[in-house]
PDB file of C-alpha atoms in Angstrom:
ATOM      1  CA  MET A   1      25.951  -0.113  -5.041  1.00  0.00           C
ATOM      2  CA  PHE A   2      25.819  -2.334  -2.633  1.00  0.00           C
ATOM      3  CA  ASN A   3      28.090  -3.222   0.202  1.00  0.00           C
ATOM      4  CA  GLY A   4      28.904  -7.172  -0.527  1.00  0.00           C
ATOM      5  CA  SER A   5      28.472  -8.354   2.949  1.00  0.00           C
ATOM      6  CA  SER A   6      30.356 -11.279   3.697  1.00  0.00           C
ATOM      7  CA  PHE A   7      27.072 -13.500   4.038  1.00  0.00           C
ATOM      8  CA  TYR A   8      24.744 -14.667   1.642  1.00  0.00           C
ATOM      9  CA  GLU A   9      21.362 -14.797   3.758  1.00  0.00           C
ATOM     10  CA  PHE A  10      19.484 -13.407   6.042  1.00  0.00           C
ATOM     11  CA  LEU A  11      17.201 -14.741   8.663  1.00  0.00           C
ATOM     12  CA  LEU A  12      14.051 -13.873   9.494  1.00  0.00           C
ATOM     13  CA  LEU A  13      12.639 -13.944  13.432  1.00  0.00           C
ATOM     14  CA  PRO A  14       9.892 -16.188  13.560  1.00  0.00           C
ATOM     15  CA  ILE A  15       6.948 -15.186  15.674  1.00  0.00           C
ATOM     16  CA  THR A  16       7.263 -17.604  18.175  1.00  0.00           C
ATOM     17  CA  ASP A  17       9.406 -21.100  18.206  1.00  0.00           C
ATOM     18  CA  THR A  18       5.917 -22.962  19.122  1.00  0.00           C
ATOM     19  CA  ARG A  19       4.552 -25.089  16.085  1.00  0.00           C
ATOM     20  CA  GLU A  20       1.656 -24.913  16.751  1.00  0.00           C
ATOM     21  CA  LEU A  21       1.740 -20.838  17.063  1.00  0.00           C
ATOM     22  CA  GLN A  22       3.342 -21.237  13.374  1.00  0.00           C
ATOM     23  CA  LEU A  23       1.033 -23.192  12.003  1.00  0.00           C
ATOM     24  CA  LEU A  24      -1.676 -20.541  13.352  1.00  0.00           C
ATOM     25  CA  HIS A  25       0.271 -18.185  11.678  1.00  0.00           C
ATOM     26  CA  PHE A  26       0.020 -19.141   8.539  1.00  0.00           C
ATOM     27  CA  SER A  27      -3.164 -20.309   8.388  1.00  0.00           C
ATOM     28  CA  ILE A  28      -3.869 -16.609   9.466  1.00  0.00           C
ATOM     29  CA  PHE A  29      -1.886 -14.998   7.024  1.00  0.00           C
ATOM     30  CA  LEU A  30      -2.999 -17.359   4.078  1.00  0.00           C
ATOM     31  CA  GLY A  31      -6.369 -16.386   4.988  1.00  0.00           C
ATOM     32  CA  VAL A  32      -5.453 -12.395   4.953  1.00  0.00           C
ATOM     33  CA  TYR A  33      -3.642 -13.310   1.580  1.00  0.00           C
ATOM     34  CA  LEU A  34      -6.196 -14.377   0.119  1.00  0.00           C
ATOM     35  CA  THR A  35      -9.116 -12.175   0.948  1.00  0.00           C
ATOM     36  CA  ALA A  36      -7.113  -9.986  -0.079  1.00  0.00           C
ATOM     37  CA  LEU A  37      -6.229 -11.075  -3.667  1.00  0.00           C
ATOM     38  CA  LEU A  38     -10.065 -12.017  -3.942  1.00  0.00           C
ATOM     39  CA  GLY A  39     -10.511  -8.501  -3.388  1.00  0.00           C
ATOM     40  CA  ASN A  40      -9.006  -6.414  -5.531  1.00  0.00           C
ATOM     41  CA  GLY A  41      -9.144  -9.132  -8.123  1.00  0.00           C
ATOM     42  CA  LEU A  42     -12.420  -8.867  -8.645  1.00  0.00           C
ATOM     43  CA  ILE A  43     -12.278  -5.254  -8.731  1.00  0.00           C
ATOM     44  CA  ILE A  44      -9.261  -5.313 -11.621  1.00  0.00           C
ATOM     45  CA  THR A  45     -11.156  -7.388 -13.112  1.00  0.00           C
ATOM     46  CA  ALA A  46     -14.715  -5.459 -12.959  1.00  0.00           C
ATOM     47  CA  VAL A  47     -13.058  -2.435 -13.914  1.00  0.00           C
ATOM     48  CA  ALA A  48     -11.182  -3.815 -17.005  1.00  0.00           C
ATOM     49  CA  CYS A  49     -14.571  -5.889 -18.393  1.00  0.00           C
ATOM     50  CA  ASP A  50     -17.044  -3.333 -17.551  1.00  0.00           C
ATOM     51  CA  HIS A  51     -16.906  -0.699 -20.489  1.00  0.00           C
ATOM     52  CA  ARG A  52     -19.706   1.735 -17.514  1.00  0.00           C
ATOM     53  CA  LEU A  53     -16.233   1.623 -15.099  1.00  0.00           C
ATOM     54  CA  HIS A  54     -14.114   3.753 -17.799  1.00  0.00           C
ATOM     55  CA  THR A  55     -14.046   6.650 -15.769  1.00  0.00           C
ATOM     56  CA  PRO A  56     -11.146   8.391 -14.270  1.00  0.00           C
ATOM     57  CA  MET A  57     -12.014   7.389 -10.750  1.00  0.00           C
ATOM     58  CA  TYR A  58     -12.095   3.302 -11.335  1.00  0.00           C
ATOM     59  CA  PHE A  59      -9.005   3.428 -13.429  1.00  0.00           C
ATOM     60  CA  PHE A  60      -7.134   5.076 -10.137  1.00  0.00           C
ATOM     61  CA  LEU A  61      -9.239   2.513  -8.562  1.00  0.00           C
ATOM     62  CA  LEU A  62      -7.775  -0.642 -10.256  1.00  0.00           C
ATOM     63  CA  ASN A  63      -4.301   0.595 -10.330  1.00  0.00           C
ATOM     64  CA  LEU A  64      -4.149   1.034  -6.335  1.00  0.00           C
ATOM     65  CA  SER A  65      -5.795  -2.734  -7.000  1.00  0.00           C
ATOM     66  CA  LEU A  66      -3.108  -3.950  -8.702  1.00  0.00           C
ATOM     67  CA  LEU A  67      -0.729  -2.185  -6.133  1.00  0.00           C
ATOM     68  CA  ASP A  68      -2.189  -3.704  -3.529  1.00  0.00           C
ATOM     69  CA  LEU A  69      -1.776  -7.296  -4.989  1.00  0.00           C
ATOM     70  CA  SER A  70       1.384  -6.664  -5.597  1.00  0.00           C
ATOM     71  CA  SER A  71       2.936  -5.365  -2.036  1.00  0.00           C
ATOM     72  CA  ILE A  72       0.669  -8.233   0.115  1.00  0.00           C
ATOM     73  CA  SER A  73       2.488 -10.223  -2.417  1.00  0.00           C
ATOM     74  CA  THR A  74       6.293  -8.681  -1.677  1.00  0.00           C
ATOM     75  CA  THR A  75       6.105  -9.941   1.888  1.00  0.00           C
ATOM     76  CA  VAL A  76       3.613 -12.467   2.962  1.00  0.00           C
ATOM     77  CA  PRO A  77       4.029 -15.301   1.039  1.00  0.00           C
ATOM     78  CA  LYS A  78       7.515 -15.789   2.006  1.00  0.00           C
ATOM     79  CA  SER A  79       6.506 -15.391   5.455  1.00  0.00           C
ATOM     80  CA  MET A  80       3.808 -17.699   5.283  1.00  0.00           C
ATOM     81  CA  ALA A  81       6.410 -20.021   3.443  1.00  0.00           C
ATOM     82  CA  ASN A  82       8.610 -19.871   6.544  1.00  0.00           C
ATOM     83  CA  SER A  83       6.005 -20.784   8.985  1.00  0.00           C
ATOM     84  CA  LEU A  84       5.053 -23.575   7.115  1.00  0.00           C
ATOM     85  CA  TRP A  85       8.113 -25.273   6.448  1.00  0.00           C
ATOM     86  CA  ASP A  86      10.131 -23.569   9.820  1.00  0.00           C
ATOM     87  CA  ASN A  87      12.869 -21.706   7.752  1.00  0.00           C
ATOM     88  CA  ARG A  88      14.150 -18.314   8.712  1.00  0.00           C
ATOM     89  CA  ALA A  89      16.304 -18.335   5.472  1.00  0.00           C
ATOM     90  CA  ILE A  90      15.966 -15.229   2.809  1.00  0.00           C
ATOM     91  CA  SER A  91      18.886 -14.603   0.060  1.00  0.00           C
ATOM     92  CA  TYR A  92      20.854 -11.775   0.027  1.00  0.00           C
ATOM     93  CA  TRP A  93      20.025 -10.316  -3.114  1.00  0.00           C
ATOM     94  CA  GLY A  94      16.797 -11.798  -2.396  1.00  0.00           C
ATOM     95  CA  CYS A  95      16.261  -9.115   0.684  1.00  0.00           C
ATOM     96  CA  VAL A  96      17.501  -6.902  -1.613  1.00  0.00           C
ATOM     97  CA  ALA A  97      14.624  -7.777  -4.109  1.00  0.00           C
ATOM     98  CA  GLN A  98      12.238  -7.621  -1.082  1.00  0.00           C
ATOM     99  CA  VAL A  99      13.117  -4.217   0.590  1.00  0.00           C
ATOM    100  CA  PHE A 100      13.292  -2.298  -3.199  1.00  0.00           C
ATOM    101  CA  LEU A 101       9.336  -3.754  -4.355  1.00  0.00           C
ATOM    102  CA  PHE A 102       7.877  -3.377  -0.850  1.00  0.00           C
ATOM    103  CA  VAL A 103       8.868   0.287  -0.757  1.00  0.00           C
ATOM    104  CA  PHE A 104       8.392   0.966  -4.323  1.00  0.00           C
ATOM    105  CA  PHE A 105       5.056  -0.688  -4.413  1.00  0.00           C
ATOM    106  CA  MET A 106       3.843   1.488  -0.934  1.00  0.00           C
ATOM    107  CA  ALA A 107       5.245   4.968  -2.062  1.00  0.00           C
ATOM    108  CA  ALA A 108       3.459   4.286  -5.130  1.00  0.00           C
ATOM    109  CA  GLU A 109       0.428   3.455  -3.648  1.00  0.00           C
ATOM    110  CA  TYR A 110       0.746   6.428  -1.632  1.00  0.00           C
ATOM    111  CA  CYS A 111       1.267   9.305  -4.243  1.00  0.00           C
ATOM    112  CA  LEU A 112      -1.823   7.167  -6.270  1.00  0.00           C
ATOM    113  CA  LEU A 113      -4.017   7.787  -2.786  1.00  0.00           C
ATOM    114  CA  THR A 114      -2.737  11.841  -3.674  1.00  0.00           C
ATOM    115  CA  VAL A 115      -4.163  11.513  -7.241  1.00  0.00           C
ATOM    116  CA  MET A 116      -7.212  10.337  -6.260  1.00  0.00           C
ATOM    117  CA  ALA A 117      -8.010  13.075  -3.571  1.00  0.00           C
ATOM    118  CA  TYR A 118      -7.075  15.298  -6.316  1.00  0.00           C
ATOM    119  CA  ASP A 119      -9.643  13.497  -8.422  1.00  0.00           C
ATOM    120  CA  ARG A 120     -12.232  13.446  -5.876  1.00  0.00           C
ATOM    121  CA  TYR A 121     -11.675  16.853  -5.641  1.00  0.00           C
ATOM    122  CA  VAL A 122     -11.827  18.165  -9.362  1.00  0.00           C
ATOM    123  CA  ALA A 123     -15.432  16.516  -9.436  1.00  0.00           C
ATOM    124  CA  ILE A 124     -16.901  17.756  -6.312  1.00  0.00           C
ATOM    125  CA  CYS A 125     -15.325  21.117  -6.625  1.00  0.00           C
ATOM    126  CA  LYS A 126     -14.819  21.775 -10.006  1.00  0.00           C
ATOM    127  CA  PRO A 127     -17.585  19.523 -11.924  1.00  0.00           C
ATOM    128  CA  LEU A 128     -17.655  21.700 -14.788  1.00  0.00           C
ATOM    129  CA  HIS A 129     -14.176  21.120 -15.919  1.00  0.00           C
ATOM    130  CA  TYR A 130     -13.679  17.087 -14.474  1.00  0.00           C
ATOM    131  CA  ARG A 131     -13.880  15.943 -18.610  1.00  0.00           C
ATOM    132  CA  THR A 132     -11.157  18.192 -19.102  1.00  0.00           C
ATOM    133  CA  LEU A 133      -8.714  18.107 -16.282  1.00  0.00           C
ATOM    134  CA  MET A 134      -9.085  14.739 -16.308  1.00  0.00           C
ATOM    135  CA  ASP A 135      -9.349  14.175 -19.349  1.00  0.00           C
ATOM    136  CA  ARG A 136      -7.247   9.719 -20.276  1.00  0.00           C
ATOM    137  CA  ARG A 137      -4.113  11.874 -21.055  1.00  0.00           C
ATOM    138  CA  ALA A 138      -4.092  13.482 -18.017  1.00  0.00           C
ATOM    139  CA  CYS A 139      -5.140  10.695 -16.139  1.00  0.00           C
ATOM    140  CA  GLY A 140      -2.750   8.273 -17.920  1.00  0.00           C
ATOM    141  CA  LYS A 141       0.119  10.516 -16.524  1.00  0.00           C
ATOM    142  CA  LYS A 142      -0.677  11.153 -13.277  1.00  0.00           C
ATOM    143  CA  ALA A 143      -1.090   7.201 -12.797  1.00  0.00           C
ATOM    144  CA  ALA A 144       2.287   6.847 -14.646  1.00  0.00           C
ATOM    145  CA  ALA A 145       3.981   9.845 -12.596  1.00  0.00           C
ATOM    146  CA  ALA A 146       2.775   7.596  -9.620  1.00  0.00           C
ATOM    147  CA  TRP A 147       4.372   4.499 -10.169  1.00  0.00           C
ATOM    148  CA  ALA A 148       7.469   6.433 -11.409  1.00  0.00           C
ATOM    149  CA  SER A 149       7.885   8.407  -8.205  1.00  0.00           C
ATOM    150  CA  GLY A 150       7.343   5.490  -6.025  1.00  0.00           C
ATOM    151  CA  PHE A 151      10.073   3.215  -8.547  1.00  0.00           C
ATOM    152  CA  LEU A 152      12.749   5.854  -8.231  1.00  0.00           C
ATOM    153  CA  TYR A 153      12.384   6.720  -4.402  1.00  0.00           C
ATOM    154  CA  SER A 154      12.648   3.151  -3.440  1.00  0.00           C
ATOM    155  CA  LEU A 155      15.390   2.911  -6.053  1.00  0.00           C
ATOM    156  CA  LEU A 156      17.256   5.485  -3.971  1.00  0.00           C
ATOM    157  CA  HIS A 157      16.474   4.107  -0.283  1.00  0.00           C
ATOM    158  CA  THR A 158      17.471   0.469  -1.684  1.00  0.00           C
ATOM    159  CA  ALA A 159      20.793   1.641  -2.590  1.00  0.00           C
ATOM    160  CA  ASN A 160      21.641   4.051  -0.009  1.00  0.00           C
ATOM    161  CA  THR A 161      20.506   1.292   2.683  1.00  0.00           C
ATOM    162  CA  PHE A 162      22.469  -2.104   1.095  1.00  0.00           C
ATOM    163  CA  SER A 163      25.754   0.532   0.180  1.00  0.00           C
ATOM    164  CA  THR A 164      25.842   0.643   4.145  1.00  0.00           C
ATOM    165  CA  PRO A 165      28.804  -1.343   5.445  1.00  0.00           C
ATOM    166  CA  LEU A 166      26.832  -4.745   7.437  1.00  0.00           C
ATOM    167  CA  CYS A 167      28.510  -6.337  10.503  1.00  0.00           C
ATOM    168  CA  GLN A 168      26.319  -6.192  13.214  1.00  0.00           C
ATOM    169  CA  GLY A 169      24.666 -10.195  12.165  1.00  0.00           C
ATOM    170  CA  ASN A 170      22.366 -10.918   9.556  1.00  0.00           C
ATOM    171  CA  VAL A 171      19.005 -11.201  11.701  1.00  0.00           C
ATOM    172  CA  VAL A 172      16.005  -9.244  10.858  1.00  0.00           C
ATOM    173  CA  GLN A 173      12.109  -9.155  11.820  1.00  0.00           C
ATOM    174  CA  GLN A 174       9.472 -10.947   9.557  1.00  0.00           C
ATOM    175  CA  PHE A 175      10.047  -8.939   6.570  1.00  0.00           C
ATOM    176  CA  CYS A 176      13.102  -7.391   4.935  1.00  0.00           C
ATOM    177  CA  GLU A 177      12.229  -3.795   6.288  1.00  0.00           C
ATOM    178  CA  ILE A 178      15.462  -0.458   5.883  1.00  0.00           C
ATOM    179  CA  PRO A 179      14.989  -0.300   9.528  1.00  0.00           C
ATOM    180  CA  GLN A 180      15.701  -3.385  10.222  1.00  0.00           C
ATOM    181  CA  ILE A 181      18.708  -3.594   7.968  1.00  0.00           C
ATOM    182  CA  LEU A 182      20.121  -0.368   9.406  1.00  0.00           C
ATOM    183  CA  LYS A 183      19.802  -1.698  12.267  1.00  0.00           C
ATOM    184  CA  LEU A 184      22.730  -4.292  11.363  1.00  0.00           C
ATOM    185  CA  ALA A 185      24.933  -1.408  10.273  1.00  0.00           C
ATOM    186  CA  CYS A 186      28.302  -0.898  11.410  1.00  0.00           C
ATOM    187  CA  THR A 187      28.139   2.394  12.164  1.00  0.00           C
ATOM    188  CA  ASP A 188      25.620   4.689  12.774  1.00  0.00           C
ATOM    189  CA  ALA A 189      23.699   4.545   9.721  1.00  0.00           C
ATOM    190  CA  TYR A 190      20.889   6.978  10.803  1.00  0.00           C
ATOM    191  CA  LEU A 191      22.943   9.763   9.845  1.00  0.00           C
ATOM    192  CA  ARG A 192      24.002   8.390   6.436  1.00  0.00           C
ATOM    193  CA  GLU A 193      20.436   8.227   5.754  1.00  0.00           C
ATOM    194  CA  ALA A 194      19.597  11.816   7.178  1.00  0.00           C
ATOM    195  CA  GLY A 195      19.647  13.345   3.019  1.00  0.00           C
ATOM    196  CA  VAL A 196      16.811  10.146   2.117  1.00  0.00           C
ATOM    197  CA  ILE A 197      15.038  10.374   5.286  1.00  0.00           C
ATOM    198  CA  VAL A 198      14.868  14.522   4.594  1.00  0.00           C
ATOM    199  CA  VAL A 199      13.629  13.029   1.043  1.00  0.00           C
ATOM    200  CA  SER A 200      11.515  11.074   3.142  1.00  0.00           C
ATOM    201  CA  ILE A 201       9.362  13.619   4.827  1.00  0.00           C
ATOM    202  CA  CYS A 202       9.057  15.819   2.409  1.00  0.00           C
ATOM    203  CA  LEU A 203       6.948  13.081   0.105  1.00  0.00           C
ATOM    204  CA  ILE A 204       5.150  11.566   2.667  1.00  0.00           C
ATOM    205  CA  TRP A 205       3.987  14.912   4.651  1.00  0.00           C
ATOM    206  CA  GLY A 206       4.644  17.103   1.283  1.00  0.00           C
ATOM    207  CA  CYS A 207       1.286  14.281  -0.147  1.00  0.00           C
ATOM    208  CA  PHE A 208      -0.369  14.218   3.360  1.00  0.00           C
ATOM    209  CA  LEU A 209      -1.001  18.099   3.486  1.00  0.00           C
ATOM    210  CA  PHE A 210      -2.174  17.760  -0.411  1.00  0.00           C
ATOM    211  CA  ILE A 211      -4.794  14.981   0.470  1.00  0.00           C
ATOM    212  CA  VAL A 212      -5.865  17.132   3.306  1.00  0.00           C
ATOM    213  CA  VAL A 213      -5.992  20.245   1.536  1.00  0.00           C
ATOM    214  CA  SER A 214      -8.348  18.532  -0.872  1.00  0.00           C
ATOM    215  CA  TYR A 215     -10.249  17.722   1.506  1.00  0.00           C
ATOM    216  CA  VAL A 216     -10.626  20.582   3.463  1.00  0.00           C
ATOM    217  CA  GLN A 217     -12.450  21.812   0.207  1.00  0.00           C
ATOM    218  CA  ILE A 218     -14.391  18.619  -0.773  1.00  0.00           C
ATOM    219  CA  PHE A 219     -15.782  19.112   3.001  1.00  0.00           C
ATOM    220  CA  ARG A 220     -16.758  22.235   2.466  1.00  0.00           C
ATOM    221  CA  ALA A 221     -18.651  21.795  -1.252  1.00  0.00           C
ATOM    222  CA  VAL A 222     -20.047  19.123   0.222  1.00  0.00           C
ATOM    223  CA  LEU A 223     -22.135  21.219   2.967  1.00  0.00           C
ATOM    224  CA  ARG A 224     -23.044  23.383   1.145  1.00  0.00           C
ATOM    225  CA  ILE A 225     -24.762  20.507  -1.308  1.00  0.00           C
ATOM    226  CA  PRO A 226     -28.522  20.688  -0.230  1.00  0.00           C
ATOM    227  CA  SER A 227     -29.611  17.239  -0.360  1.00  0.00           C
ATOM    228  CA  GLU A 228     -29.045  15.408   2.709  1.00  0.00           C
ATOM    229  CA  GLN A 229     -28.813  11.706   0.523  1.00  0.00           C
ATOM    230  CA  GLY A 230     -25.966  13.625  -1.261  1.00  0.00           C
ATOM    231  CA  ARG A 231     -23.926  14.745   1.486  1.00  0.00           C
ATOM    232  CA  HIS A 232     -23.924  11.647   3.189  1.00  0.00           C
ATOM    233  CA  LYS A 233     -23.030   9.788   0.285  1.00  0.00           C
ATOM    234  CA  ALA A 234     -20.445  12.420  -0.733  1.00  0.00           C
ATOM    235  CA  PHE A 235     -18.715  11.984   2.921  1.00  0.00           C
ATOM    236  CA  SER A 236     -19.154   8.130   2.756  1.00  0.00           C
ATOM    237  CA  MET A 237     -16.929   8.295   0.510  1.00  0.00           C
ATOM    238  CA  CYS A 238     -14.119  10.450   1.790  1.00  0.00           C
ATOM    239  CA  LEU A 239     -14.182   9.392   5.291  1.00  0.00           C
ATOM    240  CA  PRO A 240     -12.744   5.904   5.174  1.00  0.00           C
ATOM    241  CA  HIS A 241     -10.497   7.076   1.844  1.00  0.00           C
ATOM    242  CA  LEU A 242      -9.101   9.741   4.155  1.00  0.00           C
ATOM    243  CA  ALA A 243      -9.066   6.837   7.246  1.00  0.00           C
ATOM    244  CA  VAL A 244      -6.745   4.711   5.269  1.00  0.00           C
ATOM    245  CA  VAL A 245      -4.715   7.478   4.607  1.00  0.00           C
ATOM    246  CA  THR A 246      -3.858   8.389   7.824  1.00  0.00           C
ATOM    247  CA  LEU A 247      -3.417   5.033   9.593  1.00  0.00           C
ATOM    248  CA  PHE A 248      -0.866   4.487   6.383  1.00  0.00           C
ATOM    249  CA  VAL A 249       0.952   7.291   7.419  1.00  0.00           C
ATOM    250  CA  SER A 250       0.982   7.183  11.100  1.00  0.00           C
ATOM    251  CA  THR A 251       2.844   3.907  10.658  1.00  0.00           C
ATOM    252  CA  VAL A 252       5.158   3.976   8.065  1.00  0.00           C
ATOM    253  CA  MET A 253       6.377   7.439  10.129  1.00  0.00           C
ATOM    254  CA  PHE A 254       6.355   5.565  13.535  1.00  0.00           C
ATOM    255  CA  ALA A 255       7.706   2.455  11.934  1.00  0.00           C
ATOM    256  CA  TYR A 256      10.518   4.034   9.973  1.00  0.00           C
ATOM    257  CA  LEU A 257      11.230   6.918  11.718  1.00  0.00           C
ATOM    258  CA  LYS A 258      10.940   5.605  15.776  1.00  0.00           C
ATOM    259  CA  PRO A 259      14.016   6.307  17.952  1.00  0.00           C
ATOM    260  CA  PRO A 260      15.346   2.401  18.278  1.00  0.00           C
ATOM    261  CA  SER A 261      15.226   2.427  22.178  1.00  0.00           C
ATOM    262  CA  ILE A 262      11.572   1.988  21.729  1.00  0.00           C
ATOM    263  CA  SER A 263      11.932  -0.861  19.172  1.00  0.00           C
ATOM    264  CA  SER A 264      10.608  -4.337  20.390  1.00  0.00           C
ATOM    265  CA  SER A 265       9.845  -7.536  18.273  1.00  0.00           C
ATOM    266  CA  THR A 266       6.164  -7.199  18.957  1.00  0.00           C
ATOM    267  CA  LEU A 267       6.307  -4.127  17.857  1.00  0.00           C
ATOM    268  CA  ASP A 268       7.991  -4.016  15.032  1.00  0.00           C
ATOM    269  CA  LEU A 269       6.213  -6.938  13.665  1.00  0.00           C
ATOM    270  CA  VAL A 270       2.295  -4.989  14.666  1.00  0.00           C
ATOM    271  CA  LEU A 271       3.707  -1.669  12.473  1.00  0.00           C
ATOM    272  CA  ALA A 272       4.868  -4.295   9.640  1.00  0.00           C
ATOM    273  CA  VAL A 273       1.285  -5.549   9.549  1.00  0.00           C
ATOM    274  CA  LEU A 274      -0.367  -2.607  10.097  1.00  0.00           C
ATOM    275  CA  TYR A 275       0.668  -0.680   7.192  1.00  0.00           C
ATOM    276  CA  SER A 276       1.629  -3.671   4.718  1.00  0.00           C
ATOM    277  CA  VAL A 277      -1.012  -6.200   4.888  1.00  0.00           C
ATOM    278  CA  LEU A 278      -4.220  -4.310   6.627  1.00  0.00           C
ATOM    279  CA  PRO A 279      -4.597  -1.605   3.887  1.00  0.00           C
ATOM    280  CA  THR A 280      -3.818  -3.704   0.722  1.00  0.00           C
ATOM    281  CA  THR A 281      -7.187  -6.538   1.987  1.00  0.00           C
ATOM    282  CA  LEU A 282      -9.423  -3.411   3.448  1.00  0.00           C
ATOM    283  CA  ASN A 283      -9.006  -1.187   0.233  1.00  0.00           C
ATOM    284  CA  PRO A 284     -11.797  -3.370  -1.405  1.00  0.00           C
ATOM    285  CA  LEU A 285     -14.017  -3.457   0.788  1.00  0.00           C
ATOM    286  CA  ILE A 286     -13.702   0.058   1.632  1.00  0.00           C
ATOM    287  CA  TYR A 287     -13.939   1.113  -1.657  1.00  0.00           C
ATOM    288  CA  SER A 288     -17.072  -1.176  -3.327  1.00  0.00           C
ATOM    289  CA  MET A 289     -18.888  -0.851   0.512  1.00  0.00           C
ATOM    290  CA  ARG A 290     -21.493   1.911  -0.789  1.00  0.00           C
ATOM    291  CA  ASN A 291     -20.548   2.135  -4.542  1.00  0.00           C
ATOM    292  CA  ARG A 292     -23.642   0.945  -6.671  1.00  0.00           C
ATOM    293  CA  GLU A 293     -21.902   0.415 -10.067  1.00  0.00           C
ATOM    294  CA  LEU A 294     -19.265  -1.505  -8.579  1.00  0.00           C
ATOM    295  CA  GLN A 295     -21.277  -3.432  -6.545  1.00  0.00           C
ATOM    296  CA  ASP A 296     -23.587  -4.155  -9.650  1.00  0.00           C
ATOM    297  CA  ALA A 297     -20.103  -4.423 -12.059  1.00  0.00           C
ATOM    298  CA  LEU A 298     -19.166  -7.088  -8.889  1.00  0.00           C
ATOM    299  CA  ARG A 299     -22.414  -9.145  -9.167  1.00  0.00           C
ATOM    300  CA  LYS A 300     -22.470  -9.303 -13.095  1.00  0.00           C
ATOM    301  CA  ARG A 301     -18.745 -10.782 -13.186  1.00  0.00           C
ATOM    302  CA  VAL A 302     -19.279 -12.938  -9.848  1.00  0.00           C
ATOM    303  CA  HIS A 303     -22.183 -14.459 -11.900  1.00  0.00           C
ATOM    304  CA  PHE A 304     -20.947 -14.879 -15.097  1.00  0.00           C
ATOM    305  CA  VAL A 305     -18.374 -17.007 -13.531  1.00  0.00           C
ATOM    306  CA  LEU A 306     -20.573 -19.214 -11.938  1.00  0.00           C
ATOM    307  CA  VAL A 307     -22.805 -19.486 -15.045  1.00  0.00           C
ATOM    308  CA  HIS A 308     -19.989 -20.569 -16.876  1.00  0.00           C
ATOM    309  CA  GLN A 309     -18.463 -22.943 -14.326  1.00  0.00           C
ATOM    310  CA  LYS A 310     -21.669 -25.210 -14.828  1.00  0.00           C
TER     311      LYS A 310
END
C-alpha cells in the first residue's frame, strides 16, 4: 500500500525562523482553535441536550460540528506545537495519518453540506413531504453515507499518494497535504494521480452543482413567499451556507489542482488556512447567528453551566 520511503520523518516548513513571530503564530492559531472548539462544542452540546432541536436540520448541524472539530484538530495542534517548541519534525506515519484524517473529514464535510442543501430544499420546496422524505432513518442513512464517502475517498487518495516513490527530499509545508507530498515524488506523480483527480473533480463538481440547483429551486420558492420577513429569514439562512460552500470549493480546487509553476510557500499556506481553518471556525457563527431556537438552547446551556459552577 505504502512505498516505505527511506526516511522516517517529514520536516514541516515553519512560517518564519524568527522566534517572536513563531510565538505570534502559536498565539493566533491557539485563539482560532479555541474559538472553533468553543463554538462547535456549544452547538454539539445544545443539539444533543435540547429535545426541541432533535430535528433533521439540527441533526446534520451536529454532524457538521463534529466534522469541523475533527478536521481542525488534525492539523492545527501539530502546527501550534511545532511553533511553540521550534520543532519541524513529523513522523512518516504521522504524516500519513494527518493526510488520511484531514481528507476524510473534509470530504465527509463537503458531502454533508450537500445533504444539508437537500434538507433545506425539501423543507422549503416540498414541505408536505418533509416528514416522509427526512424521517429519522433517512437522516441516519444520509449522514452515514456522507461519512462513508469521505472515508472511502480519503482511503483511495492516501493509498495512491503514499504508494508513489518519494526521492525529492522530505520537506513539506506547514501541514502534510497531498500536493506537498506529490512534489517529493521521483516522477511526475500528477500523471499517476490522474484517475484520482478525475474522481475528485466528479465529486467536487457533482456535489457543487447539486447544491447550486437545490438553491436555485429554494430561491424560486422563497421569492413566492408573500411575507417580506419570511423571505428575509429564508435568504439569511441560505446565503451564508452557499458562501461557505463556494469558499470551500474554490480554495480546495485551487490548492489541489493549481499548476506547480504558480506554487509558493506563502500562497500554499494561505490556501491551507482558508479551507482548513476558516470554515470550521466560522460555521458555528454562520449557523447560529440568525437562528433563534439555537440561540435560546445555547443560552440555556451556558446558564446551566454557570449555575452549576457556583
